[in-house]
Amino acid sequence: GAISKADRKARAEARFADTDSNQVGEISPAEMTAAREKREAKRAKRDEERQAKMFATLDADGSGGLSQAELEAGKEMRAERRAERRGQRTGRRGGRDGGAMRMLRRADTNYDEAVSREEFDAMIEARFARIDTDGSGTITKAERDAAKAKRGGRRGPRGERGQGAGQGAGS
């Protein structure tokens, strides 16, 4: 029921072996591109299957098309599910719109109310760059601690509120 360090290492080795298609112990740019394309194809297939399932759910009359009424019913169904999830979250977060949703709204740079892979990746890259203050391509513990302190030390090791999380000057 738990993933150990050995499990993670074995998975990384298997992923490397799968990517190293010519089995020479090094990954070429072509192999890296092929691995990325393979992942993208799997993701696209999964997305197509999800879309087909959603379409079948929304197409209540089985006509092969979605009427305005079916689209509205789908919208209501999604709102109900969202409300249920928020209700389930109440014990943990007070049912509020959490930081992840705020983060995704900020990532939506073209304001189309959807976050594309490009927008998501750009958001992650920008966040990484902000924390990686020396530009080394890695985030050290000191850089991570500095980033936490800068944003107000949200929570301590046991989840207690720290100084700066809604306290102090300017709050």
Coordinates of N, CA, C and O in Angstrom, one line a residue:
G1 N 0.8 -1.2 0.0 CA 0.0 0.0 0.0 C 0.8 1.3 0.0 O 0.3 2.3 0.0
A2 N 2.2 1.1 0.0 CA 3.0 2.3 0.0 C 4.0 2.2 -1.1 O 4.4 1.1 -1.5
I3 N 4.5 3.3 -1.6 CA 5.5 3.4 -2.6 C 6.8 3.7 -1.9 O 7.0 4.8 -1.3
S4 N 7.8 2.8 -2.1 CA 9.1 3.0 -1.4 C 10.1 3.7 -2.4 O 9.8 3.8 -3.6
K5 N 11.2 4.1 -1.8 CA 12.3 4.6 -2.6 C 12.7 3.6 -3.7 O 13.0 4.0 -4.8
A6 N 12.8 2.4 -3.3 CA 13.2 1.3 -4.2 C 12.2 1.2 -5.4 O 12.6 1.0 -6.5
D7 N 10.9 1.3 -5.0 CA 9.8 1.3 -6.1 C 10.0 2.4 -7.1 O 9.9 2.3 -8.3
R8 N 10.3 3.6 -6.5 CA 10.5 4.8 -7.4 C 11.7 4.6 -8.3 O 11.7 5.0 -9.5
K9 N 12.8 4.1 -7.7 CA 14.0 3.9 -8.5 C 13.7 2.8 -9.6 O 14.2 3.1 -10.7
A10 N 13.1 1.8 -9.2 CA 12.8 0.7 -10.2 C 11.9 1.3 -11.4 O 12.1 1.0 -12.6
R11 N 10.9 2.1 -11.0 CA 10.1 2.7 -12.1 C 10.9 3.7 -13.0 O 10.7 3.7 -14.2
A12 N 11.8 4.4 -12.3 CA 12.6 5.4 -13.1 C 13.5 4.6 -14.1 O 13.7 4.9 -15.2
E13 N 14.1 3.5 -13.6 CA 15.0 2.6 -14.4 C 14.2 2.0 -15.6 O 14.7 2.0 -16.7
A14 N 13.0 1.6 -15.3 CA 12.1 1.0 -16.4 C 11.7 2.0 -17.4 O 11.8 1.8 -18.6
R15 N 11.4 3.3 -16.9 CA 11.1 4.3 -17.8 C 12.3 4.7 -18.7 O 12.2 4.9 -19.9
F16 N 13.5 4.7 -18.1 CA 14.7 5.0 -18.9 C 14.9 3.9 -19.9 O 15.2 4.2 -21.1
A17 N 14.8 2.6 -19.5 CA 15.0 1.5 -20.5 C 14.0 1.6 -21.6 O 14.3 1.3 -22.8
D18 N 12.7 1.9 -21.3 CA 11.7 2.1 -22.3 C 12.0 3.2 -23.3 O 11.8 3.1 -24.5
T19 N 12.6 4.3 -22.8 CA 12.9 5.4 -23.6 C 14.1 5.1 -24.5 O 14.2 5.5 -25.6
D20 N 15.1 4.4 -23.9 CA 16.4 4.1 -24.6 C 16.1 2.9 -25.5 O 16.5 1.8 -25.3
S21 N 15.4 3.2 -26.6 CA 14.9 2.2 -27.5 C 16.0 1.3 -28.2 O 15.8 0.2 -28.5
N22 N 17.2 1.9 -28.4 CA 18.3 1.1 -29.0 C 19.2 0.4 -27.9 O 20.2 -0.2 -28.2
Q23 N 18.8 0.6 -26.6 CA 19.4 0.0 -25.5 C 21.0 0.1 -25.4 O 21.7 -0.8 -25.1
V24 N 21.4 1.4 -25.7 CA 22.9 1.7 -25.6 C 23.2 2.3 -24.3 O 24.4 2.7 -24.0
G25 N 22.3 2.6 -23.4 CA 22.5 3.2 -22.1 C 22.5 4.7 -22.1 O 22.8 5.3 -21.1
E26 N 22.1 5.3 -23.2 CA 22.0 6.7 -23.3 C 20.7 7.0 -24.1 O 20.4 6.3 -25.0
I27 N 20.1 8.2 -23.8 CA 18.9 8.6 -24.5 C 19.3 9.7 -25.5 O 19.8 10.7 -25.0
S28 N 19.0 9.5 -26.7 CA 19.3 10.5 -27.7 C 18.1 11.5 -27.8 O 17.0 11.2 -27.3
P29 N 18.3 12.6 -28.4 CA 17.2 13.6 -28.6 C 16.0 12.9 -29.4 O 14.9 13.2 -29.0
A30 N 16.4 12.1 -30.4 CA 15.3 11.4 -31.1 C 14.5 10.5 -30.2 O 13.2 10.4 -30.3
E31 N 15.2 9.8 -29.3 CA 14.5 8.9 -28.4 C 13.6 9.7 -27.4 O 12.5 9.3 -27.1
M32 N 14.1 10.8 -27.0 CA 13.4 11.6 -26.0 C 12.1 12.2 -26.7 O 11.1 12.2 -26.1
T33 N 12.3 12.6 -28.0 CA 11.1 13.1 -28.7 C 10.1 12.0 -28.9 O 8.9 12.2 -28.7
A34 N 10.6 10.8 -29.2 CA 9.7 9.7 -29.5 C 8.9 9.3 -28.2 O 7.7 9.1 -28.2
A35 N 9.6 9.4 -27.0 CA 9.0 9.1 -25.7 C 7.9 10.1 -25.4 O 6.8 9.8 -25.0
R36 N 8.2 11.4 -25.7 CA 7.3 12.5 -25.5 C 6.0 12.3 -26.4 O 4.9 12.4 -25.9
E37 N 6.3 12.0 -27.6 CA 5.2 11.8 -28.6 C 4.3 10.6 -28.1 O 3.1 10.7 -28.3
K38 N 4.9 9.6 -27.6 CA 4.2 8.4 -27.1 C 3.3 8.8 -25.9 O 2.1 8.4 -25.9
R39 N 3.9 9.6 -25.0 CA 3.1 10.1 -23.9 C 1.9 10.9 -24.3 O 0.8 10.8 -23.8
E40 N 2.2 11.8 -25.3 CA 1.1 12.7 -25.8 C 0.0 11.9 -26.5 O -1.1 12.3 -26.4
A41 N 0.4 10.9 -27.2 CA -0.6 10.0 -27.9 C -1.5 9.3 -26.9 O -2.7 9.2 -27.1
K42 N -0.9 8.8 -25.8 CA -1.7 8.1 -24.8 C -2.6 9.1 -24.1 O -3.8 8.8 -23.9
R43 N -2.1 10.3 -23.9 CA -2.9 11.4 -23.3 C -4.1 11.8 -24.2 O -5.2 11.9 -23.8
A44 N -3.8 11.9 -25.5 CA -4.8 12.3 -26.5 C -5.9 11.2 -26.6 O -7.1 11.5 -26.6
K45 N -5.5 9.9 -26.5 CA -6.4 8.8 -26.6 C -7.3 8.8 -25.3 O -8.5 8.7 -25.4
R46 N -6.7 9.1 -24.2 CA -7.5 9.1 -22.9 C -8.4 10.3 -23.0 O -9.6 10.2 -22.6
D47 N -8.0 11.4 -23.5 CA -8.9 12.6 -23.6 C -10.0 12.3 -24.6 O -11.2 12.7 -24.3
E48 N -9.8 11.7 -25.7 CA -10.8 11.3 -26.7 C -11.8 10.4 -26.0 O -13.1 10.5 -26.2
E49 N -11.3 9.4 -25.3 CA -12.3 8.5 -24.6 C -13.1 9.2 -23.5 O -14.3 9.0 -23.4
R50 N -12.5 10.1 -22.8 CA -13.2 10.9 -21.8 C -14.3 11.8 -22.5 O -15.4 11.9 -22.0
Q51 N -13.9 12.4 -23.6 CA -14.8 13.2 -24.3 C -16.0 12.4 -24.9 O -17.2 12.8 -24.8
A52 N -15.7 11.2 -25.4 CA -16.8 10.4 -25.9 C -17.7 9.9 -24.8 O -18.9 9.9 -25.0
K53 N -17.2 9.6 -23.7 CA -18.0 9.2 -22.5 C -18.9 10.4 -22.1 O -20.1 10.2 -21.8
M54 N -18.3 11.6 -22.0 CA -19.0 12.8 -21.6 C -20.1 13.0 -22.6 O -21.3 13.3 -22.2
F55 N -19.8 12.9 -23.9 CA -20.8 13.2 -24.9 C -22.0 12.2 -24.8 O -23.1 12.6 -24.8
A56 N -21.7 10.9 -24.6 CA -22.7 9.9 -24.4 C -23.6 10.2 -23.2 O -24.8 10.0 -23.3
T57 N -23.0 10.7 -22.1 CA -23.7 11.0 -20.9 C -24.7 12.2 -21.2 O -25.8 12.2 -20.8
L58 N -24.2 13.2 -21.9 CA -25.0 14.4 -22.2 C -26.0 14.2 -23.2 O -27.1 14.8 -23.2
D59 N -25.8 13.3 -24.2 CA -26.7 13.0 -25.3 C -27.9 12.1 -24.7 O -28.0 10.9 -25.1
A60 N -28.7 12.7 -23.9 CA -29.8 11.9 -23.2 C -30.7 11.2 -24.2 O -31.2 10.2 -23.9
D61 N -31.0 11.9 -25.3 CA -32.0 11.2 -26.2 C -31.3 10.3 -27.3 O -32.0 9.7 -28.1
G62 N -30.0 10.2 -27.2 CA -29.3 9.3 -28.1 C -29.3 9.7 -29.6 O -29.1 8.9 -30.5
S63 N -29.5 11.0 -29.8 CA -29.7 11.5 -31.2 C -28.3 11.6 -31.9 O -28.3 11.8 -33.1
G64 N -27.2 11.6 -31.2 CA -25.9 11.7 -31.8 C -25.5 13.2 -31.8 O -24.5 13.5 -32.4
G65 N -26.3 14.1 -31.3 CA -26.0 15.5 -31.2 C -26.5 16.0 -29.9 O -27.3 15.4 -29.2
L66 N -26.0 17.2 -29.5 CA -26.4 17.8 -28.2 C -27.3 19.0 -28.4 O -26.9 19.9 -29.1
S67 N -28.5 18.9 -27.8 CA -29.4 20.1 -27.9 C -29.0 21.1 -26.9 O -28.2 20.8 -25.9
Q68 N -29.6 22.3 -27.0 CA -29.3 23.3 -26.0 C -29.8 22.8 -24.6 O -29.1 23.0 -23.6
A69 N -30.9 22.1 -24.6 CA -31.4 21.6 -23.3 C -30.5 20.6 -22.7 O -30.2 20.6 -21.5
E70 N -29.9 19.7 -23.5 CA -28.9 18.7 -23.0 C -27.7 19.4 -22.5 O -27.1 19.0 -21.5
L71 N -27.2 20.4 -23.2 CA -26.0 21.2 -22.7 C -26.3 21.8 -21.4 O -25.5 21.8 -20.5
E72 N -27.5 22.4 -21.2 CA -27.9 23.1 -20.0 C -28.0 22.1 -18.8 O -27.5 22.3 -17.7
A73 N -28.5 20.9 -19.1 CA -28.6 19.8 -18.1 C -27.2 19.4 -17.7 O -27.0 19.1 -16.5
G74 N -26.3 19.3 -18.7 CA -24.9 18.9 -18.4 C -24.3 20.0 -17.5 O -23.5 19.6 -16.6
K75 N -24.5 21.2 -17.8 CA -24.0 22.3 -17.0 C -24.5 22.2 -15.5 O -23.7 22.4 -14.6
E76 N -25.8 22.0 -15.4 CA -26.4 21.8 -14.0 C -25.8 20.6 -13.3 O -25.4 20.7 -12.1
M77 N -25.6 19.5 -14.0 CA -25.0 18.3 -13.4 C -23.6 18.6 -12.9 O -23.2 18.2 -11.8
R78 N -22.8 19.3 -13.7 CA -21.4 19.7 -13.3 C -21.4 20.6 -12.1 O -20.6 20.4 -11.2
A79 N -22.4 21.5 -12.0 CA -22.5 22.4 -10.9 C -22.8 21.6 -9.6 O -22.3 21.9 -8.6
E80 N -23.7 20.7 -9.8 CA -24.1 19.8 -8.6 C -22.9 19.0 -8.1 O -22.7 18.9 -6.9
R81 N -22.2 18.5 -9.0 CA -21.0 17.7 -8.7 C -19.9 18.6 -8.0 O -19.3 18.2 -7.0
R82 N -19.8 19.8 -8.5 CA -18.8 20.7 -7.9 C -19.3 21.0 -6.5 O -18.5 21.1 -5.5
A83 N -20.6 21.3 -6.3 CA -21.1 21.6 -5.0 C -20.9 20.4 -4.0 O -20.6 20.6 -2.8
E84 N -21.1 19.2 -4.5 CA -20.9 18.0 -3.7 C -19.4 17.9 -3.3 O -19.1 17.6 -2.1
R85 N -18.5 18.1 -4.2 CA -17.1 18.1 -3.9 C -16.7 19.2 -2.8 O -16.0 18.9 -1.9
R86 N -17.3 20.3 -3.0 CA -17.0 21.4 -2.0 C -17.6 21.0 -0.6 O -16.9 21.3 0.4
G87 N -18.7 20.3 -0.6 CA -19.3 19.9 0.6 C -18.4 18.8 1.3 O -18.2 18.8 2.5
Q88 N -17.8 17.9 0.5 CA -16.9 16.9 1.0 C -15.6 17.6 1.5 O -15.0 17.1 2.5
R89 N -15.2 18.7 0.9 CA -14.0 19.4 1.4 C -14.2 20.2 2.6 O -13.3 20.6 3.2
T90 N -15.5 20.4 3.0 CA -15.7 21.4 4.1 C -14.9 21.1 5.3 O -14.4 21.9 6.0
G91 N -14.8 19.8 5.7 CA -14.0 19.4 6.9 C -12.6 19.8 6.8 O -12.0 20.2 7.8
R92 N -12.0 19.8 5.6 CA -10.6 20.1 5.4 C -10.3 21.6 5.2 O -9.4 22.2 5.7
R93 N -11.2 22.2 4.4 CA -10.8 23.6 4.0 C -12.0 24.6 4.1 O -11.9 25.6 3.6
G94 N -13.0 24.2 4.9 CA -14.1 25.1 5.1 C -14.9 25.3 3.8 O -15.7 26.3 3.7
G95 N -14.8 24.4 2.8 CA -15.6 24.5 1.6 C -15.2 25.7 0.7 O -16.0 26.0 -0.2
R96 N -14.1 26.3 1.0 CA -13.7 27.5 0.2 C -13.1 27.0 -1.2 O -12.6 25.9 -1.3
D97 N -13.0 28.0 -2.1 CA -12.3 27.8 -3.3 C -10.8 27.8 -3.0 O -10.3 28.8 -2.6
G98 N -10.2 26.7 -3.0 CA -8.8 26.5 -2.6 C -7.8 27.2 -3.5 O -8.1 27.7 -4.5
G99 N -6.5 27.1 -3.0 CA -5.4 27.7 -3.7 C -5.2 27.1 -5.1 O -4.8 27.8 -6.0
A100 N -5.5 25.8 -5.3 CA -5.3 25.2 -6.6 C -6.2 25.9 -7.6 O -5.7 26.1 -8.8
M101 N -7.4 26.2 -7.3 CA -8.3 26.8 -8.2 C -7.9 28.2 -8.6 O -7.9 28.7 -9.7
R102 N -7.4 28.9 -7.5 CA -6.9 30.3 -7.8 C -5.7 30.2 -8.7 O -5.5 31.0 -9.6
M103 N -4.8 29.2 -8.5 CA -3.6 29.1 -9.3 C -4.0 28.8 -10.7 O -3.5 29.4 -11.6
L104 N -5.0 27.9 -10.9 CA -5.4 27.6 -12.3 C -6.1 28.8 -13.0 O -5.9 29.0 -14.2
R105 N -6.8 29.6 -12.2 CA -7.4 30.9 -12.8 C -6.3 31.8 -13.3 O -6.4 32.4 -14.3
R106 N -5.2 31.9 -12.5 CA -4.1 32.8 -12.9 C -3.4 32.2 -14.1 O -2.8 32.9 -14.9
A107 N -3.4 30.9 -14.2 CA -2.7 30.2 -15.4 C -3.4 30.5 -16.7 O -2.8 30.5 -17.7
D108 N -4.7 30.8 -16.6 CA -5.6 31.0 -17.8 C -5.3 32.4 -18.4 O -6.0 33.3 -18.3
T109 N -4.1 32.5 -19.1 CA -3.6 33.8 -19.5 C -4.5 34.3 -20.7 O -4.4 35.5 -21.0
N110 N -5.2 33.5 -21.4 CA -6.0 34.0 -22.5 C -7.5 34.1 -22.1 O -8.3 34.5 -23.0
Y111 N -7.8 33.9 -20.8 CA -9.1 34.1 -20.2 C -10.2 33.4 -21.0 O -11.3 33.9 -21.1
D112 N -9.9 32.2 -21.5 CA -11.0 31.4 -22.1 C -11.6 30.4 -21.2 O -12.4 29.5 -21.6
E113 N -11.4 30.5 -19.9 CA -11.9 29.7 -18.8 C -11.5 28.3 -19.0 O -12.2 27.3 -18.5
A114 N -10.3 28.0 -19.6 CA -9.7 26.7 -19.7 C -8.2 26.9 -19.7 O -7.7 27.9 -20.1
V115 N -7.5 25.9 -19.1 CA -6.1 26.0 -19.0 C -5.5 25.0 -19.9 O -5.7 23.8 -19.8
S116 N -4.8 25.5 -21.0 CA -4.2 24.6 -21.9 C -2.9 24.0 -21.3 O -2.4 24.5 -20.3
R117 N -2.4 23.0 -21.9 CA -1.2 22.4 -21.5 C 0.0 23.5 -21.5 O 0.8 23.5 -20.6
E118 N -0.1 24.3 -22.6 CA 1.0 25.4 -22.7 C 0.9 26.4 -21.5 O 1.9 26.8 -21.0
E119 N -0.4 26.8 -21.2 CA -0.6 27.7 -20.1 C -0.1 27.1 -18.8 O 0.5 27.8 -18.0
F120 N -0.5 25.8 -18.6 CA -0.1 25.1 -17.3 C 1.4 25.0 -17.2 O 2.0 25.3 -16.2
D121 N 2.0 24.6 -18.3 CA 3.5 24.4 -18.3 C 4.2 25.8 -18.1 O 5.2 25.9 -17.3
A122 N 3.7 26.8 -18.7 CA 4.2 28.2 -18.5 C 4.1 28.6 -17.1 O 5.1 29.2 -16.5
M123 N 3.0 28.3 -16.4 CA 2.8 28.7 -15.0 C 3.8 27.9 -14.1 O 4.4 28.5 -13.3
I124 N 4.0 26.6 -14.4 CA 4.9 25.8 -13.6 C 6.3 26.3 -13.8 O 7.1 26.5 -12.8
E125 N 6.7 26.6 -15.0 CA 8.1 27.1 -15.3 C 8.3 28.4 -14.6 O 9.4 28.7 -14.1
A126 N 7.3 29.3 -14.7 CA 7.5 30.6 -14.0 C 7.6 30.5 -12.5 O 8.5 31.1 -11.9
R127 N 6.8 29.6 -11.9 CA 6.9 29.4 -10.5 C 8.3 28.8 -10.1 O 8.9 29.2 -9.2
F128 N 8.7 27.8 -10.9 CA 10.1 27.2 -10.7 C 11.1 28.3 -10.8 O 12.0 28.3 -9.9
A129 N 11.1 29.1 -11.8 CA 12.1 30.1 -12.0 C 12.1 31.1 -10.8 O 13.2 31.6 -10.4
R130 N 10.9 31.5 -10.3 CA 10.9 32.4 -9.1 C 11.6 31.8 -7.9 O 12.2 32.5 -7.2
I131 N 11.4 30.5 -7.7 CA 12.0 29.9 -6.5 C 13.5 29.6 -6.7 O 14.3 29.7 -5.8
D132 N 13.9 29.2 -8.0 CA 15.3 28.9 -8.3 C 16.0 30.2 -8.5 O 16.4 30.6 -9.6
T133 N 16.3 30.9 -7.3 CA 16.8 32.2 -7.4 C 18.2 32.3 -8.0 O 18.6 33.3 -8.5
D134 N 19.0 31.2 -7.9 CA 20.4 31.3 -8.5 C 20.4 30.8 -9.9 O 21.5 30.7 -10.5
G135 N 19.3 30.4 -10.5 CA 19.2 29.9 -11.8 C 19.9 28.6 -12.1 O 20.3 28.4 -13.3
S136 N 20.1 27.8 -11.1 CA 20.9 26.6 -11.3 C 20.1 25.4 -12.0 O 20.7 24.4 -12.4
G137 N 18.8 25.6 -12.0 CA 18.0 24.5 -12.6 C 17.6 23.5 -11.5 O 16.9 22.5 -11.8
T138 N 18.0 23.7 -10.3 CA 17.5 22.9 -9.2 C 17.0 23.9 -8.0 O 17.5 25.0 -7.9
I139 N 16.1 23.4 -7.2 CA 15.7 24.2 -6.1 C 16.2 23.5 -4.8 O 16.0 22.4 -4.5
T140 N 17.1 24.3 -4.1 CA 17.7 23.8 -2.9 C 16.7 24.0 -1.7 O 15.7 24.7 -1.9
K141 N 17.0 23.4 -0.6 CA 16.2 23.5 0.6 C 16.2 25.0 1.0 O 15.1 25.5 1.4
A142 N 17.3 25.6 0.9 CA 17.4 27.1 1.3 C 16.5 27.9 0.4 O 15.8 28.8 0.9
E143 N 16.5 27.6 -0.9 CA 15.6 28.4 -1.8 C 14.1 28.1 -1.5 O 13.3 29.0 -1.6
R144 N 13.8 26.8 -1.2 CA 12.4 26.5 -0.9 C 12.0 27.2 0.4 O 10.9 27.7 0.5
D145 N 12.9 27.2 1.4 CA 12.5 27.8 2.7 C 12.4 29.3 2.5 O 11.5 29.9 3.0
A146 N 13.2 29.9 1.6 CA 13.1 31.4 1.3 C 11.8 31.7 0.7 O 11.1 32.7 1.0
A147 N 11.4 30.8 -0.3 CA 10.1 31.0 -1.0 C 8.9 30.9 0.0 O 8.0 31.7 -0.1
K148 N 9.0 30.0 0.9 CA 7.9 29.8 1.9 C 7.8 31.1 2.8 O 6.8 31.6 3.1
A149 N 9.0 31.5 3.2 CA 9.0 32.7 4.1 C 8.5 33.9 3.3 O 7.8 34.7 3.9
K150 N 8.8 34.0 2.1 CA 8.4 35.2 1.3 C 6.9 35.2 1.1 O 6.2 36.3 1.2
R151 N 6.2 34.1 1.0 CA 4.8 34.0 0.8 C 4.1 34.0 2.2 O 2.9 33.9 2.2
G152 N 4.8 34.0 3.3 CA 4.2 34.1 4.6 C 4.2 32.9 5.4 O 3.4 32.8 6.4
G153 N 5.0 31.9 5.1 CA 5.1 30.7 5.9 C 3.8 30.1 6.3 O 3.4 30.0 7.4
R154 N 3.0 29.7 5.3 CA 1.6 29.3 5.4 C 1.4 28.3 6.6 O 0.5 28.6 7.4
R155 N 2.1 27.2 6.7 CA 1.8 26.3 7.8 C 3.1 25.7 8.3 O 4.0 25.5 7.5
G156 N 3.1 25.4 9.5 CA 4.2 24.7 10.2 C 4.2 23.2 9.9 O 3.4 22.7 9.2
P157 N 5.1 22.5 10.5 CA 5.2 21.1 10.2 C 4.0 20.3 10.6 O 3.8 19.2 10.1
R158 N 3.2 20.7 11.6 CA 2.0 20.0 11.9 C 0.7 20.7 11.5 O -0.4 20.4 11.9
G159 N 0.8 21.6 10.6 CA -0.3 22.3 10.0 C -0.8 23.5 10.8 O -1.8 24.1 10.4
E160 N 0.0 23.9 11.8 CA -0.4 25.1 12.5 C -0.1 26.3 11.7 O 0.8 26.3 10.9
R161 N -0.9 27.3 11.9 CA -0.7 28.6 11.2 C 0.6 29.2 11.6 O 0.9 29.3 12.8
G162 N 1.4 29.6 10.7 CA 2.7 30.3 11.0 C 2.5 31.8 11.0 O 1.6 32.3 10.5
Q163 N 3.5 32.5 11.4 CA 3.5 34.0 11.4 C 3.5 34.4 9.9 O 4.2 33.8 9.1
G164 N 2.6 35.3 9.6 CA 2.5 35.8 8.2 C 1.3 35.2 7.5 O 1.0 35.7 6.4
A165 N 0.7 34.1 7.9 CA -0.4 33.6 7.2 C -1.7 34.3 7.7 O -2.4 33.8 8.5
G166 N -1.9 35.4 7.2 CA -3.1 36.2 7.5 C -2.9 37.0 8.8 O -3.8 37.5 9.4
Q167 N -1.6 37.1 9.3 CA -1.3 37.8 10.5 C -0.3 38.9 10.2 O 0.4 38.9 9.2
G168 N -0.1 39.8 11.1 CA 1.0 40.7 11.0 C 0.7 41.9 10.1 O -0.4 42.1 9.7
A169 N 1.7 42.7 9.8 CA 1.6 43.9 9.0 C 1.0 43.7 7.7 O 1.3 42.7 7.0
G170 N 0.1 44.5 7.3 CA -0.5 44.5 5.9 C -1.7 43.5 5.8 O -2.2 43.4 4.7
S171 N -2.0 42.8 6.9 CA -3.1 41.8 6.7 C -4.4 42.4 7.4 O -4.4 43.0 8.3

